[in-house]
Every structure is written in structure tokens, then in C-alpha cells.
PDB file of C-alpha atoms in Angstrom:
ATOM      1  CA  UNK A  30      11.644  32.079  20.355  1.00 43.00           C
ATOM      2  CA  UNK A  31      14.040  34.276  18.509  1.00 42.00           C
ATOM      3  CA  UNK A  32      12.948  37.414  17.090  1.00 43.00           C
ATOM      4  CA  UNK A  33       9.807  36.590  16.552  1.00 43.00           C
ATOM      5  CA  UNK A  34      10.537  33.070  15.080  1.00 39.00           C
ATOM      6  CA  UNK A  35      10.143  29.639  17.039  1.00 42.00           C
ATOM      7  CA  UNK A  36      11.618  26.687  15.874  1.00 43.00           C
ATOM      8  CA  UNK A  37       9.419  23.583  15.692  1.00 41.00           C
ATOM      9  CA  UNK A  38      11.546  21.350  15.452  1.00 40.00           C
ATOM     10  CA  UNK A  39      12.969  17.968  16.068  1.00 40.00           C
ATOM     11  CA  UNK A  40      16.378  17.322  14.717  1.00 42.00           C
ATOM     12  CA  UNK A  41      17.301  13.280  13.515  1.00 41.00           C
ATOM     13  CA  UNK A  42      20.547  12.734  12.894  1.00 44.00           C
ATOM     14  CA  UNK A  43      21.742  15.365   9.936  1.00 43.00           C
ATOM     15  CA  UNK A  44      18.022  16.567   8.941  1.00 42.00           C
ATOM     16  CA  UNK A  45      15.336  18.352  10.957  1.00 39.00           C
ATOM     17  CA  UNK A  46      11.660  17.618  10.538  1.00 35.00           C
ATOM     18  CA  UNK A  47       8.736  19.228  11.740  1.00 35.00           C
ATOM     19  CA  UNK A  48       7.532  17.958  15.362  1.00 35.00           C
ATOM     20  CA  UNK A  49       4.140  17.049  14.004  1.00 36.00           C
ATOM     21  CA  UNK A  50       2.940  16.335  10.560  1.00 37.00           C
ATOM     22  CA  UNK A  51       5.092  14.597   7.796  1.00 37.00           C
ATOM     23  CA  UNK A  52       6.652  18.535   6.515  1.00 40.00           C
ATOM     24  CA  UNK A  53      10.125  19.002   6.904  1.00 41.00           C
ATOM     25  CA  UNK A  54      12.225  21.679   7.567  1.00 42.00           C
ATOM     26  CA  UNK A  55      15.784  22.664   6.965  1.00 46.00           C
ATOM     27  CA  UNK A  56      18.285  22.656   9.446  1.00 48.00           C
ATOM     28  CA  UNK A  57      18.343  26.639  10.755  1.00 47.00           C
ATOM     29  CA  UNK A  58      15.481  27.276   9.354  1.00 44.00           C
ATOM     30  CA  UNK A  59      12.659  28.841  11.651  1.00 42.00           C
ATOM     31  CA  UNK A  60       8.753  29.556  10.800  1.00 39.00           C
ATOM     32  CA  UNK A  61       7.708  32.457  11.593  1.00 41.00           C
ATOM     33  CA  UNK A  62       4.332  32.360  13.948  1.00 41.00           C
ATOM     34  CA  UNK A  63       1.760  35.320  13.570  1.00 40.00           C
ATOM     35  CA  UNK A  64      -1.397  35.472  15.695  1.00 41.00           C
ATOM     36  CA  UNK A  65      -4.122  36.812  14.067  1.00 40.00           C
ATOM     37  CA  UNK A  66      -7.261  38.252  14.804  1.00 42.00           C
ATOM     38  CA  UNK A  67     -10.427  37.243  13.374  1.00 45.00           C
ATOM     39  CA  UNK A  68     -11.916  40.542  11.687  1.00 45.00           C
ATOM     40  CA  UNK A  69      -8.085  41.296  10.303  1.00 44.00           C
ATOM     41  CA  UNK A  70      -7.459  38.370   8.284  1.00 47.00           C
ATOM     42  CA  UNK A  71     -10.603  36.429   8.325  1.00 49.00           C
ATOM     43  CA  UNK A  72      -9.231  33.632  10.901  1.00 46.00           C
ATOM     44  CA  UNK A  73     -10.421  32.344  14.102  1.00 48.00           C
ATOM     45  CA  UNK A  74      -8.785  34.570  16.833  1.00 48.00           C
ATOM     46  CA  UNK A  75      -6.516  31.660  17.887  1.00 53.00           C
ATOM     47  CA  UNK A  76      -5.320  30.853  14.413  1.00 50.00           C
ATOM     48  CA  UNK A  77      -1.661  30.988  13.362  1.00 52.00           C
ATOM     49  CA  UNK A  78       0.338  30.706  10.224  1.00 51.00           C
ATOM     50  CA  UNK A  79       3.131  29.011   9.819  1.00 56.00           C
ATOM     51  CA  UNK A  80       5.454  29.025   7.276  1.00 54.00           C
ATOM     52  CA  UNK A  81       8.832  30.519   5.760  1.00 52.00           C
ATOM     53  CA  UNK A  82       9.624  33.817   6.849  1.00 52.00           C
ATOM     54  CA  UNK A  83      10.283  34.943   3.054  1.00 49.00           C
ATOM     55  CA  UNK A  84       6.676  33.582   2.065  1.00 50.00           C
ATOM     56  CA  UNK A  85       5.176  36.183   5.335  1.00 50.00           C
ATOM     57  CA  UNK A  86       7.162  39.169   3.733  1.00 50.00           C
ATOM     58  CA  UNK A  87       6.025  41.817   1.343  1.00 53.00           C
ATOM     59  CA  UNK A  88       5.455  40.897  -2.124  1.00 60.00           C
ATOM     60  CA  UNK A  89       7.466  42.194  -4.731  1.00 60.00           C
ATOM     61  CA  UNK A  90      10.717  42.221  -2.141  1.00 59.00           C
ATOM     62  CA  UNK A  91      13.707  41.400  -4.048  1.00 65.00           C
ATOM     63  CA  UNK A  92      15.599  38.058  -3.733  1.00 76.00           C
ATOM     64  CA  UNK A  93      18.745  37.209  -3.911  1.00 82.00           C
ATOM     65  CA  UNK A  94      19.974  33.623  -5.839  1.00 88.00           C
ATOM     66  CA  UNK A  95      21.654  31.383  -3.889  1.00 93.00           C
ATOM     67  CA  UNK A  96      25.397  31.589  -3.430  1.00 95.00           C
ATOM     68  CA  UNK A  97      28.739  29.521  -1.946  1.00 96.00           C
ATOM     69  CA  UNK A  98      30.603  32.449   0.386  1.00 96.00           C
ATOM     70  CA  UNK A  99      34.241  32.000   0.811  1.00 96.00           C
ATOM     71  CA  UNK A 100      34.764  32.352   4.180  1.00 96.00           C
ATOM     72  CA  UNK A 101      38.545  30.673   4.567  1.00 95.00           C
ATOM     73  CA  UNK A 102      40.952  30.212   2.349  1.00 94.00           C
ATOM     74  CA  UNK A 103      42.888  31.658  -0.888  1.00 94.00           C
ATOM     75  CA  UNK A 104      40.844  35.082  -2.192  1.00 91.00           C
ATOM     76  CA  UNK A 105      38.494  35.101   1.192  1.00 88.00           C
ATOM     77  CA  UNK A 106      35.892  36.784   1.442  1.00 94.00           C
ATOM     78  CA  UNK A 107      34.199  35.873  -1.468  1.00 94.00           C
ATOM     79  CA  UNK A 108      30.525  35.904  -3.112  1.00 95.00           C
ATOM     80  CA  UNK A 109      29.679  33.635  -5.568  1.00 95.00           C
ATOM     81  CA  UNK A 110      25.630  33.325  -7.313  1.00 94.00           C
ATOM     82  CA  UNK A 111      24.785  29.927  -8.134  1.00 93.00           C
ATOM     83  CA  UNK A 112      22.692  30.970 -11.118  1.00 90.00           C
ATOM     84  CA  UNK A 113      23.726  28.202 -13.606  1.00 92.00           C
ATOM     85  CA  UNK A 114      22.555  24.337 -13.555  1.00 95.00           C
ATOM     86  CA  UNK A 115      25.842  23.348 -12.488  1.00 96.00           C
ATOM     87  CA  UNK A 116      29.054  25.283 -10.732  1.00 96.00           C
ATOM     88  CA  UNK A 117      32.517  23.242 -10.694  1.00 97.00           C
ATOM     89  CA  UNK A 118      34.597  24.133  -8.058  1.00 97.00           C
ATOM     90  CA  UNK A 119      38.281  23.954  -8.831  1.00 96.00           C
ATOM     91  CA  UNK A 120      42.360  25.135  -9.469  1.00 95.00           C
ATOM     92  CA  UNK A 121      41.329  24.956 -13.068  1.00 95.00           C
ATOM     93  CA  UNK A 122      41.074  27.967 -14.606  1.00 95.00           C
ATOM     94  CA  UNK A 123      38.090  26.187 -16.884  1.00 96.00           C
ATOM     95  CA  UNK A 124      36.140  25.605 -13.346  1.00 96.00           C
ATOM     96  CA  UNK A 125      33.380  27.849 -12.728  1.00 95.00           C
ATOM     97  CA  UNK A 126      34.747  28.533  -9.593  1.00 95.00           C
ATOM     98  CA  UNK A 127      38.304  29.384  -9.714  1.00 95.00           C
ATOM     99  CA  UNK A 128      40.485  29.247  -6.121  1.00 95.00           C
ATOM    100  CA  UNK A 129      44.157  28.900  -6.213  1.00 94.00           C
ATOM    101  CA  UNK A 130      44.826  26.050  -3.553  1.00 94.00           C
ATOM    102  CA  UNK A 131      46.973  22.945  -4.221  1.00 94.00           C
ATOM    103  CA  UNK A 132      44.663  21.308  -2.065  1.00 95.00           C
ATOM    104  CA  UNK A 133      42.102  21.169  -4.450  1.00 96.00           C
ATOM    105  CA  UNK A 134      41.830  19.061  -7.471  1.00 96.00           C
ATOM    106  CA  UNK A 135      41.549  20.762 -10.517  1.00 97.00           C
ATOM    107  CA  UNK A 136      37.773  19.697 -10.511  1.00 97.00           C
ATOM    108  CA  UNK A 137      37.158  19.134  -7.058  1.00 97.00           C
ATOM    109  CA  UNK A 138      33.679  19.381  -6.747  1.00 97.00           C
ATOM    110  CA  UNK A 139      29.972  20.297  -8.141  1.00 97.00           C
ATOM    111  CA  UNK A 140      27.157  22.201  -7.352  1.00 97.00           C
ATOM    112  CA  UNK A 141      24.104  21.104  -9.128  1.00 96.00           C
ATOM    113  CA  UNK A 142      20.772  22.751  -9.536  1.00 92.00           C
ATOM    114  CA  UNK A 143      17.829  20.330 -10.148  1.00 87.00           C
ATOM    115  CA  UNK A 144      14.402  22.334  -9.495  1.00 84.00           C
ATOM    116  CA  UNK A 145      14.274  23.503  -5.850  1.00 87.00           C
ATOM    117  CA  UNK A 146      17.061  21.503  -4.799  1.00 92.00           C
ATOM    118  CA  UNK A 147      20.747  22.173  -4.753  1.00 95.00           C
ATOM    119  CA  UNK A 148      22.984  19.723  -3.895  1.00 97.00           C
ATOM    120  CA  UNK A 149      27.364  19.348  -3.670  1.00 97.00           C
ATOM    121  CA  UNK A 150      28.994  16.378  -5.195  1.00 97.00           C
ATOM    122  CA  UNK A 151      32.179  15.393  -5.019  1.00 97.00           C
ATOM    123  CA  UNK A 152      34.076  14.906  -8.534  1.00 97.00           C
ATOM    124  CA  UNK A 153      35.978  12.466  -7.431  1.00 95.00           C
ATOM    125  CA  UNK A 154      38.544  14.368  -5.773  1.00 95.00           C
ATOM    126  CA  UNK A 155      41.642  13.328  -3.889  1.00 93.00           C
ATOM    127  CA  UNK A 156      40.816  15.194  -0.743  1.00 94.00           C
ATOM    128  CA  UNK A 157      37.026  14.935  -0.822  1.00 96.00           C
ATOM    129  CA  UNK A 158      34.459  16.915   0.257  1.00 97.00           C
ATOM    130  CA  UNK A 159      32.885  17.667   3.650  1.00 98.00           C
ATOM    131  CA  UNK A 160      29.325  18.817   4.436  1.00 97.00           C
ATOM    132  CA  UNK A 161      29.304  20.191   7.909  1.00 97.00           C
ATOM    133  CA  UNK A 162      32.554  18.311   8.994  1.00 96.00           C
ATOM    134  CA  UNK A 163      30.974  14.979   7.397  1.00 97.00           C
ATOM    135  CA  UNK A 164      32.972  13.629   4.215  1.00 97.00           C
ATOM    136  CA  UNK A 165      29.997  13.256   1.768  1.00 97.00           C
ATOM    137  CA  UNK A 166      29.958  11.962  -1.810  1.00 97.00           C
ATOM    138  CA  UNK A 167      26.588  13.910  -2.760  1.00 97.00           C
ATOM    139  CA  UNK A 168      24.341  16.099  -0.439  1.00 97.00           C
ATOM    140  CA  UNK A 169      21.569  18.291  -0.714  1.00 96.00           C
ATOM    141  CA  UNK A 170      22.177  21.617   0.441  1.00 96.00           C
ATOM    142  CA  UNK A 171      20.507  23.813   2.926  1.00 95.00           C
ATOM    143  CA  UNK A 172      20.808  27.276   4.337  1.00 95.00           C
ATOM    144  CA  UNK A 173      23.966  27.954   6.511  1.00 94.00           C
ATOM    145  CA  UNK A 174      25.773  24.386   5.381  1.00 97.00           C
ATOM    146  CA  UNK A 175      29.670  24.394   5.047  1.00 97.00           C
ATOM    147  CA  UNK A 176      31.187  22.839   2.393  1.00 97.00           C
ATOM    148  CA  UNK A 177      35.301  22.508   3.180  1.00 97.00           C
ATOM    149  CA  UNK A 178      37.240  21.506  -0.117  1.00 97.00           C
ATOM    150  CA  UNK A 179      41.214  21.592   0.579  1.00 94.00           C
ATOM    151  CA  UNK A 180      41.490  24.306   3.021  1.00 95.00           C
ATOM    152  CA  UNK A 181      38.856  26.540   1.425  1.00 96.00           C
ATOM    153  CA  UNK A 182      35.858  26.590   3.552  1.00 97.00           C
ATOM    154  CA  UNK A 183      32.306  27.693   1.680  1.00 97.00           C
ATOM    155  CA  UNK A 184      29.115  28.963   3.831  1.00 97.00           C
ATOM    156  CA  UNK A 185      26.165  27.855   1.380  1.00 97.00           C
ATOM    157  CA  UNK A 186      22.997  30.765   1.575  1.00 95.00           C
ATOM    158  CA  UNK A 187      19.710  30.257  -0.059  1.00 91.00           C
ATOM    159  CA  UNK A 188      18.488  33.300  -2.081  1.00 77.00           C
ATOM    160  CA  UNK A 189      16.447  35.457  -0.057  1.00 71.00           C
TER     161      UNK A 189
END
């Protein structure tokens, strides 16, 4: 239990999946667990919800997009909103993301919307690409991943 959250979860091998049921969740994410009472919410008194803590919050609250954080290397720190269907990552000055390294290829790498999803691909770079210390071609992204390019190092955050 942390802060009111309790993680459910089993983890196999890189992903996490719910201990019962065929749901899965994201690594680091928690569900938030809220007894309720019968004449409050309409629920038996031993009910509980579970779900993501932004879908328990108070409507209207504002979210953020998702965004790459610098967190080591030339320019850190850095913010940067993944608000278009695809980011390059890059020395380039024509990448969408622009970082000064030698290390990295002049399009080194790709974020790609599709729907919910976001996932990191490598553009066939000549250092590659590593997901949470794991050289990956493509990956799907989830909340609190690391993506080292070079010797930049990038915190992925889901918009909340």
C-alpha cells in the first residue's frame, strides 16, 4: 500500500499484468482502491473500485500531454510535449528534438503516436536505443520508462 494505492500486480519479464483477470497494467502503475459504503455510492458495503488514479479524480482536472524529460545529458533538464504523431530525436537541427551530442545520429530515434499507444523506435542508429537498459528496436512506452540515446538519458511521463 502506498498512499492510498496498492499494486495488484504480478510482473513477467518486462510487462506487468493484473494478478487476476486478463487486464493489464503498466509497469509503476498502481490502482487506486476506495471502499465504499452502500447508501453513498449505491454499492454493496464491501464493494471496491478499481481503476486508474486519474479516472477516480475530479472531472474537469487539467491534463498534461505526454512528454520525454531530459534528465542527463547536453541541455538537461529538459521538457519536451509529445503532441505530434511522430517526434524524431536527433543532432539534426531538422529533428523535432534537437540535442547537441556526437553520440547521437542525426536521426537517432522516433517517438510515434498511434491512438493510446506511444511507442520509441530506433531509426536505425549507430548506437541504438535502450528501453530501461534493454537495447530495443521498437517498444511501447509506459509511465516512468528511460529511453538512453548516446549519453542523453530521457524519463518518458504519460499526461496526467
Amino acid at each position: 500500500m502506498v498512499h492510498g494505492y496498492q499494486d495488484f500486480s504480478k510482473v513477467h519479464g518486462s510487462r506487468t499484468t493484473l494478478a487476476r483477470g486478463s487486464a493489464s497494467l503498466r509497469p509503476g502503475r498502481w490502482s487506486k482502491l476506495a471502499r465504499v459504503s452502500g447508501d453513498k455510492f449505491g454499492f454493496d458495503s464491501d464493494s471496491t473500485i478499481v481503476g486508474e488514479p486519474s479516472a477516480l479524480s475530479a472531472p474537469g482536472a487539467p491534463r498534461r500531454p505526454p512528454r520525454l524529460e531530459l534528465v542527463q545529458g547536453p541541455g538537461a533538464p529538459r521538457e519536451f510535449p509529445l503532441i505530434s504523431e511522430e517526434t524524431v530525436i536527433g543532432r539534426s537541427t531538422q529533428a523535432t528534438i534537437c540535442i547537441e551530442s556526437l553520440l547521437l545520429s542525426r536521426r537517432h530515434a522516433s517517438i510515434r503516436r498511434a491512438g493510446p499507444e506511444i511507442r520509441v523506435v530506433d531509426l536505425e542508429s549507430a548506437n541504438g536505443v535502450y528501453l530501461n537498459g534493454v537495447r530495443v528496436h521498437s517498444a511501447g512506452l509506459f509511465e516512468g520508462d528511460t529511453i538512453q540515446i548516446g549519453d542523453v538519458l530521457l524519463m518518458f511521463r504519460e499526461g496526467r
